[in-house]
Coordinates of C-alpha atoms in Angstrom, one line a residue:
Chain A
X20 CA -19.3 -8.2 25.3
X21 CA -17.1 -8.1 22.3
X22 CA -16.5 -11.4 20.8
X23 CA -13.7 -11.1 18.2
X24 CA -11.1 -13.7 16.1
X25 CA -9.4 -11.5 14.0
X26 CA -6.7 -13.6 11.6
X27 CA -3.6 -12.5 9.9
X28 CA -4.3 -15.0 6.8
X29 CA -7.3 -17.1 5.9
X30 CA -5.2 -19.9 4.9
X31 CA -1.8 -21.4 5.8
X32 CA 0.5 -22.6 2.6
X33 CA -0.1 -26.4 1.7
X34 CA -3.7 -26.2 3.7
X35 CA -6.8 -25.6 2.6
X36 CA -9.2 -22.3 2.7
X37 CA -9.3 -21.4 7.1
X38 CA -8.2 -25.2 7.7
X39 CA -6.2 -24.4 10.3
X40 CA -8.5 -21.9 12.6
X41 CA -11.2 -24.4 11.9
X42 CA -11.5 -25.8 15.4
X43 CA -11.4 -22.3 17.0
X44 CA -14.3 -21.2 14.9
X45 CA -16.3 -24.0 15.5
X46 CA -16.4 -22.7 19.0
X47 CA -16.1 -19.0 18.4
X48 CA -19.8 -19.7 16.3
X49 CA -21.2 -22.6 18.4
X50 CA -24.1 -20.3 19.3
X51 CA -24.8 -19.5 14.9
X52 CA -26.9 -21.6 12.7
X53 CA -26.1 -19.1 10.0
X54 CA -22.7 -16.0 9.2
X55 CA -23.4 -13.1 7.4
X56 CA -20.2 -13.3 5.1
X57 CA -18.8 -9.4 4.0
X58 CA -17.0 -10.4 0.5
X59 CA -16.3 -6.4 -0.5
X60 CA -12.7 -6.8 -0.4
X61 CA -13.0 -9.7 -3.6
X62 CA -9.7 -10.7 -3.5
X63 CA -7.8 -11.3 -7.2
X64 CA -11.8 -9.2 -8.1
X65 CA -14.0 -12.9 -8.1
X66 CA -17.6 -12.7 -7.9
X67 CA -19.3 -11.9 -4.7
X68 CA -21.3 -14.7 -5.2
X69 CA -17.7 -16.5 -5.9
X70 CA -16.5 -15.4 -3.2
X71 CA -18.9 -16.4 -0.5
X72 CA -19.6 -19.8 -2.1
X73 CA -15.8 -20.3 -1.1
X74 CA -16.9 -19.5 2.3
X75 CA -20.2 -21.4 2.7
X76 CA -17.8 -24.7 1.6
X77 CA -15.5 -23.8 4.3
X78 CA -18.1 -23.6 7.0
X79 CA -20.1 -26.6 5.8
X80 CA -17.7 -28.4 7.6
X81 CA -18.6 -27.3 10.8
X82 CA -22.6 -27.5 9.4
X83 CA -22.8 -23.6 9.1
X84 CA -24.7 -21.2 6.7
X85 CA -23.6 -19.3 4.9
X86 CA -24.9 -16.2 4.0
X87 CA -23.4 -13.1 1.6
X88 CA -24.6 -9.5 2.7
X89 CA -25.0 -8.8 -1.2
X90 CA -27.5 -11.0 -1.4
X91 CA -29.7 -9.1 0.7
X92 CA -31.9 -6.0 0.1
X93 CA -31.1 -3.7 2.8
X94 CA -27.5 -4.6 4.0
X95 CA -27.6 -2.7 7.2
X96 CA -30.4 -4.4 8.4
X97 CA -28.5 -8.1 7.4
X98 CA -26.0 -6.7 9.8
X99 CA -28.7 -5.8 12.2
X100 CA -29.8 -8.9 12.3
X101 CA -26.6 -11.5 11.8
X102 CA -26.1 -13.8 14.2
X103 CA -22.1 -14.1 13.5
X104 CA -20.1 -12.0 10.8
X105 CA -16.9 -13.4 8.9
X106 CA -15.2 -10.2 6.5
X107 CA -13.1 -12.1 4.1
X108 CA -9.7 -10.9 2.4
X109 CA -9.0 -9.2 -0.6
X110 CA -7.6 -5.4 -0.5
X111 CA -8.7 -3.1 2.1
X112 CA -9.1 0.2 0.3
X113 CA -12.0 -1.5 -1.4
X114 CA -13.4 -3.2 1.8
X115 CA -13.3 -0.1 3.4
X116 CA -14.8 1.8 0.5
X117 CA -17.8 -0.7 0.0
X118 CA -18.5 -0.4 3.8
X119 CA -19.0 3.3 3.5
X120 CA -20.4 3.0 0.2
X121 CA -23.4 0.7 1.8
X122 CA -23.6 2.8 4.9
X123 CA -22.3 -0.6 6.7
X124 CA -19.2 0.8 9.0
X125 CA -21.0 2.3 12.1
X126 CA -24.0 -0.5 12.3
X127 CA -21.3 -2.8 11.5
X128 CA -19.0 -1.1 14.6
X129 CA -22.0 -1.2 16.6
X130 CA -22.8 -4.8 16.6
X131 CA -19.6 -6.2 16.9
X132 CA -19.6 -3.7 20.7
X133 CA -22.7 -5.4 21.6
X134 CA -21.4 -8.9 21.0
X135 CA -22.3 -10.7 17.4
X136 CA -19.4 -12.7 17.4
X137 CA -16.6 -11.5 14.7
X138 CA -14.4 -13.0 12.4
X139 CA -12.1 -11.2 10.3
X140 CA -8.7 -12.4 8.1
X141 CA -6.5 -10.2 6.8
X142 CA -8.6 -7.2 5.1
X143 CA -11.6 -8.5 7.3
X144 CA -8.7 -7.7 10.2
X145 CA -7.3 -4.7 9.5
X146 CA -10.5 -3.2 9.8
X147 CA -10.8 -4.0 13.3
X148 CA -8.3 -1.7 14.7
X149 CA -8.5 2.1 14.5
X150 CA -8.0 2.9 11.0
X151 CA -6.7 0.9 7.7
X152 CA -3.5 2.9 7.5
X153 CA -0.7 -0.5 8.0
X154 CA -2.6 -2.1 4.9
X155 CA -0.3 -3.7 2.9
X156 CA -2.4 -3.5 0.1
X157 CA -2.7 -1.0 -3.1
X158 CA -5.0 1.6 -3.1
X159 CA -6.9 0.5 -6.3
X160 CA -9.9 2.9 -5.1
X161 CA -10.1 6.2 -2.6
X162 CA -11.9 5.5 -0.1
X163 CA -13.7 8.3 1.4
X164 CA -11.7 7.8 4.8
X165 CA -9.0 5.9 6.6
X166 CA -10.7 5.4 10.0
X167 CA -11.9 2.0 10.3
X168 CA -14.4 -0.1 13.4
X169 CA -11.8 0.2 16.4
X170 CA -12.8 -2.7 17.9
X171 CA -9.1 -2.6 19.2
X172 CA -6.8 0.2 20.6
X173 CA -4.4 -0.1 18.1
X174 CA -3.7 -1.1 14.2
X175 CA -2.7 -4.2 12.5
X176 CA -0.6 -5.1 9.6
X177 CA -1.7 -9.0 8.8
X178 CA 0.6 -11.2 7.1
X179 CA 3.6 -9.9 8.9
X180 CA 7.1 -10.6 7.0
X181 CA 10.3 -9.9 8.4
X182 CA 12.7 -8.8 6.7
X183 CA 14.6 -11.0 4.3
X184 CA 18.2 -9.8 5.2
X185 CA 19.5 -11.8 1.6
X186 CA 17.6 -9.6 -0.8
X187 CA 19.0 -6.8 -2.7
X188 CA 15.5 -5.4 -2.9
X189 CA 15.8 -1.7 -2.3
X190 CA 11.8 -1.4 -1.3
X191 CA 11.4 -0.5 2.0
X192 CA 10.8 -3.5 4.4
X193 CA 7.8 -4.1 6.2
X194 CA 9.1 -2.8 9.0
X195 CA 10.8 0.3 7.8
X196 CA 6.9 1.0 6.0
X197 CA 5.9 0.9 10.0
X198 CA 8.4 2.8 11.3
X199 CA 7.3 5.5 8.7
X200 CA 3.8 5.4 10.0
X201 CA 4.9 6.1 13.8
X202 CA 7.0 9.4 12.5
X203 CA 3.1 10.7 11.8
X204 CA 0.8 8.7 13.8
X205 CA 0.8 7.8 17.6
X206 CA -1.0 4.8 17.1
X207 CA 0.8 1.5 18.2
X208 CA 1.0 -1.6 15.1
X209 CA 1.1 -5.4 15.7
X210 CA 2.2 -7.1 13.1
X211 CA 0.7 -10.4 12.9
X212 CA 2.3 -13.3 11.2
X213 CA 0.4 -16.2 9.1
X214 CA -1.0 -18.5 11.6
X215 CA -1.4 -15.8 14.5
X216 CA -4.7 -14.7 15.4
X217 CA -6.2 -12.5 18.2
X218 CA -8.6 -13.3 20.5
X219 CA -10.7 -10.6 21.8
X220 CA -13.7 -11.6 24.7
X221 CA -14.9 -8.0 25.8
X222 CA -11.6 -5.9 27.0
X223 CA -9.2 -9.0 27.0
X224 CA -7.1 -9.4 23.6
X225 CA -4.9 -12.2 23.8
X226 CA -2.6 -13.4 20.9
X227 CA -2.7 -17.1 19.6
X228 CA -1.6 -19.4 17.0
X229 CA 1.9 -21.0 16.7
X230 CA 4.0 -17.6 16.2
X231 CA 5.0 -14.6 17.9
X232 CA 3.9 -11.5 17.1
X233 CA 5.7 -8.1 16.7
X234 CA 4.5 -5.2 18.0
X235 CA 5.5 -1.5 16.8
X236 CA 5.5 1.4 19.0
X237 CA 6.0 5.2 18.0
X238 CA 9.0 6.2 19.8
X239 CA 10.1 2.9 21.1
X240 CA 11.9 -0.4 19.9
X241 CA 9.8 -3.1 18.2
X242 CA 9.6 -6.3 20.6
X243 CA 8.4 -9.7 20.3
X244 CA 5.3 -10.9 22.1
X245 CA 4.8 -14.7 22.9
X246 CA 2.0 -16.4 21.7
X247 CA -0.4 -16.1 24.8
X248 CA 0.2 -12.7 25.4
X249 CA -2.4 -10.6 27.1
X250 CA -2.6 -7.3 24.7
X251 CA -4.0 -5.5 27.1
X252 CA -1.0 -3.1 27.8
X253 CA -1.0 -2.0 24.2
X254 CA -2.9 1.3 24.0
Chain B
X296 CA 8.9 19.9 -24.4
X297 CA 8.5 17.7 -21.8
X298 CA 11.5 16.2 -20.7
X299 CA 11.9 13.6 -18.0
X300 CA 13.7 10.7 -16.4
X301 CA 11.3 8.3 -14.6
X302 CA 13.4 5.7 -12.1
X303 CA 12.8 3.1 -10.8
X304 CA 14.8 3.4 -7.4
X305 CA 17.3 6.1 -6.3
X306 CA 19.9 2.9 -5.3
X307 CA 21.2 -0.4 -6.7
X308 CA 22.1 -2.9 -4.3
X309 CA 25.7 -2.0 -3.2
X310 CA 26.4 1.4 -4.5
X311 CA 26.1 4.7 -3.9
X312 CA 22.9 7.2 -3.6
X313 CA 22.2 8.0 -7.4
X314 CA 25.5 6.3 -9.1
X315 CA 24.0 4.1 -11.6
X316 CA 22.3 7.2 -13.2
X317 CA 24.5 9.6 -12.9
X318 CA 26.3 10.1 -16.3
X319 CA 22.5 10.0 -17.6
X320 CA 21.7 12.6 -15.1
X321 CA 25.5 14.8 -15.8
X322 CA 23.5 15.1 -19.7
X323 CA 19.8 15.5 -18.1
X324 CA 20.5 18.4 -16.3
X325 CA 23.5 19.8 -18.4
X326 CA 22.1 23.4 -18.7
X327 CA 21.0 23.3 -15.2
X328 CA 23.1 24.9 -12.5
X329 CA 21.3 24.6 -9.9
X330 CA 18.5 21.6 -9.0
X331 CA 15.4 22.0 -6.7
X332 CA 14.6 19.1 -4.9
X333 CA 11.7 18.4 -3.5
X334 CA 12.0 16.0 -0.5
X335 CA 8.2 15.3 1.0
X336 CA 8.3 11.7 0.9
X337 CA 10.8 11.7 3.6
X338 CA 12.2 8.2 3.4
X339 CA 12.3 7.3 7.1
X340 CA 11.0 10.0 8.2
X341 CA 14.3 12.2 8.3
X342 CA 14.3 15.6 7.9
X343 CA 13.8 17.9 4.3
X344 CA 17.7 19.3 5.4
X345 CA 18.7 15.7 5.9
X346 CA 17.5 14.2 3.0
X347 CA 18.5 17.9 1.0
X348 CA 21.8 17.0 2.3
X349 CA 22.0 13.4 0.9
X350 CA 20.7 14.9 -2.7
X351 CA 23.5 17.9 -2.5
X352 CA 26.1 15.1 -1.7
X353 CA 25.5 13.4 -4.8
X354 CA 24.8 15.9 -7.3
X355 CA 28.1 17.5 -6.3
X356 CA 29.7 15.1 -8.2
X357 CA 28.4 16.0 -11.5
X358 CA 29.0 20.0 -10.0
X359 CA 25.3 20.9 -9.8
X360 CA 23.7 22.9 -6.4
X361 CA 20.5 21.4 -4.7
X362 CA 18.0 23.5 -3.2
X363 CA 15.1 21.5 -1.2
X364 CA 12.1 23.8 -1.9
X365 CA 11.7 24.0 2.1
X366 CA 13.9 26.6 1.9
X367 CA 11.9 28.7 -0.1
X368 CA 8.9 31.0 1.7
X369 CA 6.9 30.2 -2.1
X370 CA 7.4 26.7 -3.2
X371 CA 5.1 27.6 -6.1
X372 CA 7.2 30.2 -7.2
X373 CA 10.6 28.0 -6.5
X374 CA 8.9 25.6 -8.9
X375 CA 8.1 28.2 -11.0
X376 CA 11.2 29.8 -11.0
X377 CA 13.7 26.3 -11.3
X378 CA 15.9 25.0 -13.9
X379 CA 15.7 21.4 -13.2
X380 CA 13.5 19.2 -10.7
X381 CA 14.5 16.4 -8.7
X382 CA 11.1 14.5 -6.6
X383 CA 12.8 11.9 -4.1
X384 CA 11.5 8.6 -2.9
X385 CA 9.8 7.5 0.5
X386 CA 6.7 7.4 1.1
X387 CA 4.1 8.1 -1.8
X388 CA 1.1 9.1 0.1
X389 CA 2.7 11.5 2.1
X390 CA 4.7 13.4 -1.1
X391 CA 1.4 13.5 -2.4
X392 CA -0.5 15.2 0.4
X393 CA 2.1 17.5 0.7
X394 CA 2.4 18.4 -3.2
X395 CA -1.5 19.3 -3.0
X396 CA -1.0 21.0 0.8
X397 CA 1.4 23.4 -0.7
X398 CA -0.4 24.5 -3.9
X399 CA 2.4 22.6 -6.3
X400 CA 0.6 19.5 -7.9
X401 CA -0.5 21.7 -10.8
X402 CA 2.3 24.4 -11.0
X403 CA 4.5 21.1 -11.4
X404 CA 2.9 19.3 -13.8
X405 CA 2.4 22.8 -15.4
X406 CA 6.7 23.5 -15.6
X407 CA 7.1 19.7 -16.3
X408 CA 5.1 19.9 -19.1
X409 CA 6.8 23.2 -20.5
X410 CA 9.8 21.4 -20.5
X411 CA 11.8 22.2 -17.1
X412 CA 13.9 18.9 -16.8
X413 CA 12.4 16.5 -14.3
X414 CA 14.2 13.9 -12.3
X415 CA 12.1 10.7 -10.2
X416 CA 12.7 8.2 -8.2
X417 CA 10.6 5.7 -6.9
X418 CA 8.0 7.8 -4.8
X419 CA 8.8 10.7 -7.4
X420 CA 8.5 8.6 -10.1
X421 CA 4.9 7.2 -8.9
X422 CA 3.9 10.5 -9.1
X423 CA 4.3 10.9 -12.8
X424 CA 2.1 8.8 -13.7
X425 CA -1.6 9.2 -14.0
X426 CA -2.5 8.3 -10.3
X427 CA -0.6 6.9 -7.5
X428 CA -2.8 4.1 -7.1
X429 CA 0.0 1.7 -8.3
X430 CA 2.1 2.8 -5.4
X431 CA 3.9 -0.1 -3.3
X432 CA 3.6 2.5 0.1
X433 CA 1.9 2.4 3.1
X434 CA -1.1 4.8 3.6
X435 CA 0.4 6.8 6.7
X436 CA -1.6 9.7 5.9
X437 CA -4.7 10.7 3.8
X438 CA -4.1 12.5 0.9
X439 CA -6.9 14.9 -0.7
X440 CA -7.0 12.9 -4.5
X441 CA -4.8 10.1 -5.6
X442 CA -4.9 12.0 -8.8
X443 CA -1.4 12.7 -9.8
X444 CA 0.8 14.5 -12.7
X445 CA 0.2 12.9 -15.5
X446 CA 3.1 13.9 -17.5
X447 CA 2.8 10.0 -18.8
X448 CA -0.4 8.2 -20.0
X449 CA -0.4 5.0 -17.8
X450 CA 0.7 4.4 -14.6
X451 CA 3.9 2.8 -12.5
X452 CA 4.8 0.6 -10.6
X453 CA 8.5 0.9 -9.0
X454 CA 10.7 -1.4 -7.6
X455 CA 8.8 -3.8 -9.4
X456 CA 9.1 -7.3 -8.0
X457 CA 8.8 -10.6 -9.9
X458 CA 7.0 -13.2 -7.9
X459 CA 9.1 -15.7 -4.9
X460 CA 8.1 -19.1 -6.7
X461 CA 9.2 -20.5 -3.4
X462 CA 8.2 -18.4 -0.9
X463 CA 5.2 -20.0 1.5
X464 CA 3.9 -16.8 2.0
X465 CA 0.3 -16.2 1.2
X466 CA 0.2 -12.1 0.8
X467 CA -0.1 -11.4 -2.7
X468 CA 2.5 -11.4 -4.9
X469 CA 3.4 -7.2 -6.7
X470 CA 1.3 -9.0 -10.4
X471 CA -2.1 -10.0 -8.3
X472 CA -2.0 -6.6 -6.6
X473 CA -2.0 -5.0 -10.1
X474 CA -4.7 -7.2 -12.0
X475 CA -6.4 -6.0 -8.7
X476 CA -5.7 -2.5 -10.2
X477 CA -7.5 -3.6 -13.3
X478 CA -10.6 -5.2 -12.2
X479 CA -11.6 -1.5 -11.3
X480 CA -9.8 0.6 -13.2
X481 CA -8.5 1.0 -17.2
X482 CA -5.0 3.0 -17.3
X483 CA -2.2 0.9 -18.2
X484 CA 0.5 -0.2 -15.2
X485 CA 4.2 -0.3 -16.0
X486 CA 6.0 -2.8 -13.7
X487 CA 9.7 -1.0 -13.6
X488 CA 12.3 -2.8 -12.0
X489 CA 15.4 -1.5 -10.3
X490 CA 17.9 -0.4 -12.8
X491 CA 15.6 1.0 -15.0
X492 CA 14.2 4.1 -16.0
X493 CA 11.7 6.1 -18.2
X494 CA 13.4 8.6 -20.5
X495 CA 10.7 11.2 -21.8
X496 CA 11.7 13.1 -24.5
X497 CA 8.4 15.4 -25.7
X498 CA 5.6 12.7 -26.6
X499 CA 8.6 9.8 -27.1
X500 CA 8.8 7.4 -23.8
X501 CA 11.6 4.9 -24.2
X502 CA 12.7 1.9 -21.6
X503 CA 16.2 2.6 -20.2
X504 CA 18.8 0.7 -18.5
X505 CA 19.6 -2.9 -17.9
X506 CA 16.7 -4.6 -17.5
X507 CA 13.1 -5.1 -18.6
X508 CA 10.1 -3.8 -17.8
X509 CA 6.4 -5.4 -17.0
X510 CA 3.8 -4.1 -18.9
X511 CA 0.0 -5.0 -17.4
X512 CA -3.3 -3.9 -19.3
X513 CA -6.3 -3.9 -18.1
X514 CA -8.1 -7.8 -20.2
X515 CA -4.5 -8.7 -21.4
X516 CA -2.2 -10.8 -20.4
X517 CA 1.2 -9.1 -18.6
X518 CA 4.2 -8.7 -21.4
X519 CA 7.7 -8.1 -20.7
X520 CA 9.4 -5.1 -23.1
X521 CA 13.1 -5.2 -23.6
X522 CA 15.3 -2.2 -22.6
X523 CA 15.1 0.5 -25.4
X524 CA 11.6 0.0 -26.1
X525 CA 9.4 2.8 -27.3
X526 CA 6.7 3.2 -25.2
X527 CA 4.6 5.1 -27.4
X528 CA 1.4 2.1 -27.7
X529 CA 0.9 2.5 -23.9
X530 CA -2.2 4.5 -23.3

C-alpha cells in the first residue's frame, strides 16, 4: 500500500530545517531504523555529501539514519533495498535528470507502489505526480523527459504563492503560468502552499497542514480545498 | 549586420501594449513596411489571430502592417522573405518547440544574423540568447533542444526580479535560481529588468532604457551595469 508525505517546503520561515513536519514523520518512519536520502536536486549546488549531512541532523532528532544514495555502489539496488526514502529540494530538472541518469525513476516508482514509505519536499514532491511540468524551477539541465513517478493522479506546483495584487510585476503570476499549462495539458494542478503537505495511505490522498490548498482544473475555475480534504475526486 | 532590440517585457505597469518602446521601435523598423510576427508563445493561451491582432493594434501607431507568420503556408519562407521580425512573449518553452516544429530556429537565426531587424520581448527575447535555460516559464511542453539563437553570447534573464527582503517565503529568490544556472553551466546570464532593453548593433551590445541591468558569471560575484553600458566583455 502506498505510503506517501509529500511537502510543499522542507522548512517554514523563522523554523528550522523540516521542524514543523517533524512529529508527522516520526510516525510516517516509525517502522525505519535507517532513510535512503535522494540529494540530486542540490539546492543552491552544495555537496551531496552537504546535502544529506543536513538531512541526517534533521532526523537525529527522531534517532534516524541517515543514509545518501550517492554513497552507495549500485544506486538501484539502495533503492531496492531502503527501508524509507526522503527526496530533498533543490531544482527539478536536475532531480529528474539525475534519476534517469542513474536508471533510479522506475525502481524508484516501483517501490514507493509496493509501500517503502515516501517523503518528498518540494523537488522531492513534484516528482510524485505525473510529470515535472508545474515546476517552478529553471531548467538549468534537459532532462531526457518530463514524465515523472505518478504516485498521484495529478501534478503539483509546491510552494504555491498567490498573487500579490500590489506588484507592478508584469511576469505572469503563478496562477496565470498554470492556466497556461491547462491550454495544453489535461492534467489537473494543486498548488500547495508552505506548510501544506499530502498524505497519501494506498488510494486515499488527503491534504494537511495549516493552509488550504488550491486546486487547478483545465477547463474549470480554480477552488480552494480545506485542509482535510479527501483528494480523491481529483483525477 | 545584425541588428536587434532585446526587451525585457512587452508592458510597463500602467500603459499601453509596446508604448515605452515605441519611438525606439518607429527608428528600428524605419525601412520596414511591413512586420512579421511570430506569436507561438501564446501568452494565455489566446489565439496567433488574437495575439496578431494586439501586435497590429500597436504597430499601427507608428504606421507599420503586422503579419503573424500563421498566415503564411511557408513560415520558413515568410521568415525568409520579411523585412523586420517581431517574436512576442508568453510562454518560452512552447515558442521554442514550435520554432524547431516548424523548421524556423535556423532560418531565423540565419536572417537575424544577415541583418533583417529583430524585435523581443520577454519570451522572444529569451530566445536570443544562447539557450533558454534562463527562462522564468513553466515547462508546459517538451521542447526538442533548449538550444536557442544565439544572436548574443550569454544568456537572459527577463523580467528580472530583485529579491523580497521581506517576504517569508521560502522558494528561491530569481539570483539563487541563476547561481543554480552556474554550478552546471559557464555562459554568462544577464538579469534585465522591465524598462530595459538590448540594442544590438553588428558585434556592439549596449544596455538601454531606464534602469540597470544584473550581470551573473559563472565564480563571480553578481554586478549591476548602468544604462548605456557596452556589453561587449560579456562572453
Amino acid at each position: 500500500m502506498k505510503n506517501l508525505i509529500i511537502a510543499s517546503t522542507s522548512t517554514l520561515h523563522g523554523s528550522g530545517y523540516l521542524d514543523y513536519i517533524m512529529p508527522e514523520l516520526e510516525h510516517h518512519f516509525k517502522d525505519c531504523s535507517t532513510i535512503l536520502f535522494i540529494p540530486y536536486a542540490r539546492p543552491g549546488g552544495i555537496t551531496h555529501d552537504e546535502y544529506t549531512g543536513k538531512v541526517a541532523e534533521a532526523f537525529s532528532k527522531i534517532r534516524k539514519n541517515v543514509k545518501g544514495i550517492h554513497e552507495f555502489e549500485n544506486p538501484v539496488e539502495a533503492v531496492k533495498n531502503a527501508e524509507g526514502i526522503f527526496t530533498g529540494g533543490g531544482n527539478t530538472f536536475l532531480l529528474v535528470s539525475q534519476l534517469y541518469k542513474f536508471g533510479v525513476m522506475e525502481p524508484l516508482a516501483e517501490v514507493v507502489k509496493n509501500g517503502t514509505p515516501y517523503l518528498g519536499s518540494s523537488a522531492g514532491s513534484n516528482i510524485t505526480g505525473l510529470t515535472m511540468q508545474t515546476t517552478n524551477d529553471m531548467p538549468i539541465i534537459y532532462p531526457p523527459s518530463f514524465k515523472t513517478l505518478g504516485m498521484i493522479p495529478f501534478n503539483l506546483n509546491p510552494h504555491y504563492l498567490d498573487a500579490d495584487l500590489q506588484s507592478k510585476h508584469m511576469g505572469e503570476t503563478r496562477e496565470t503560468r498554470i492556466k497556461e499549462f491547462h491550454v495544453f495539458n489535461s492534467v489537473p494542478v494543486l498548488g500547495l502552499r508552505e506548510g501544506s503537505w499530502l498524505d497519501v495511505k494506498g488510494d486515499k490522498i488527503t491534504l494537511k497542514g495549516a493552509l488550504a490548498a488550491r486546486l487547478f482544473r483545465q477547463g474549470m475555475d480554480a477552488v480552494e480545498l480545506e485542509t482535510g480534504s479527501d483528494l480523491g475526486f481529483v483525477k
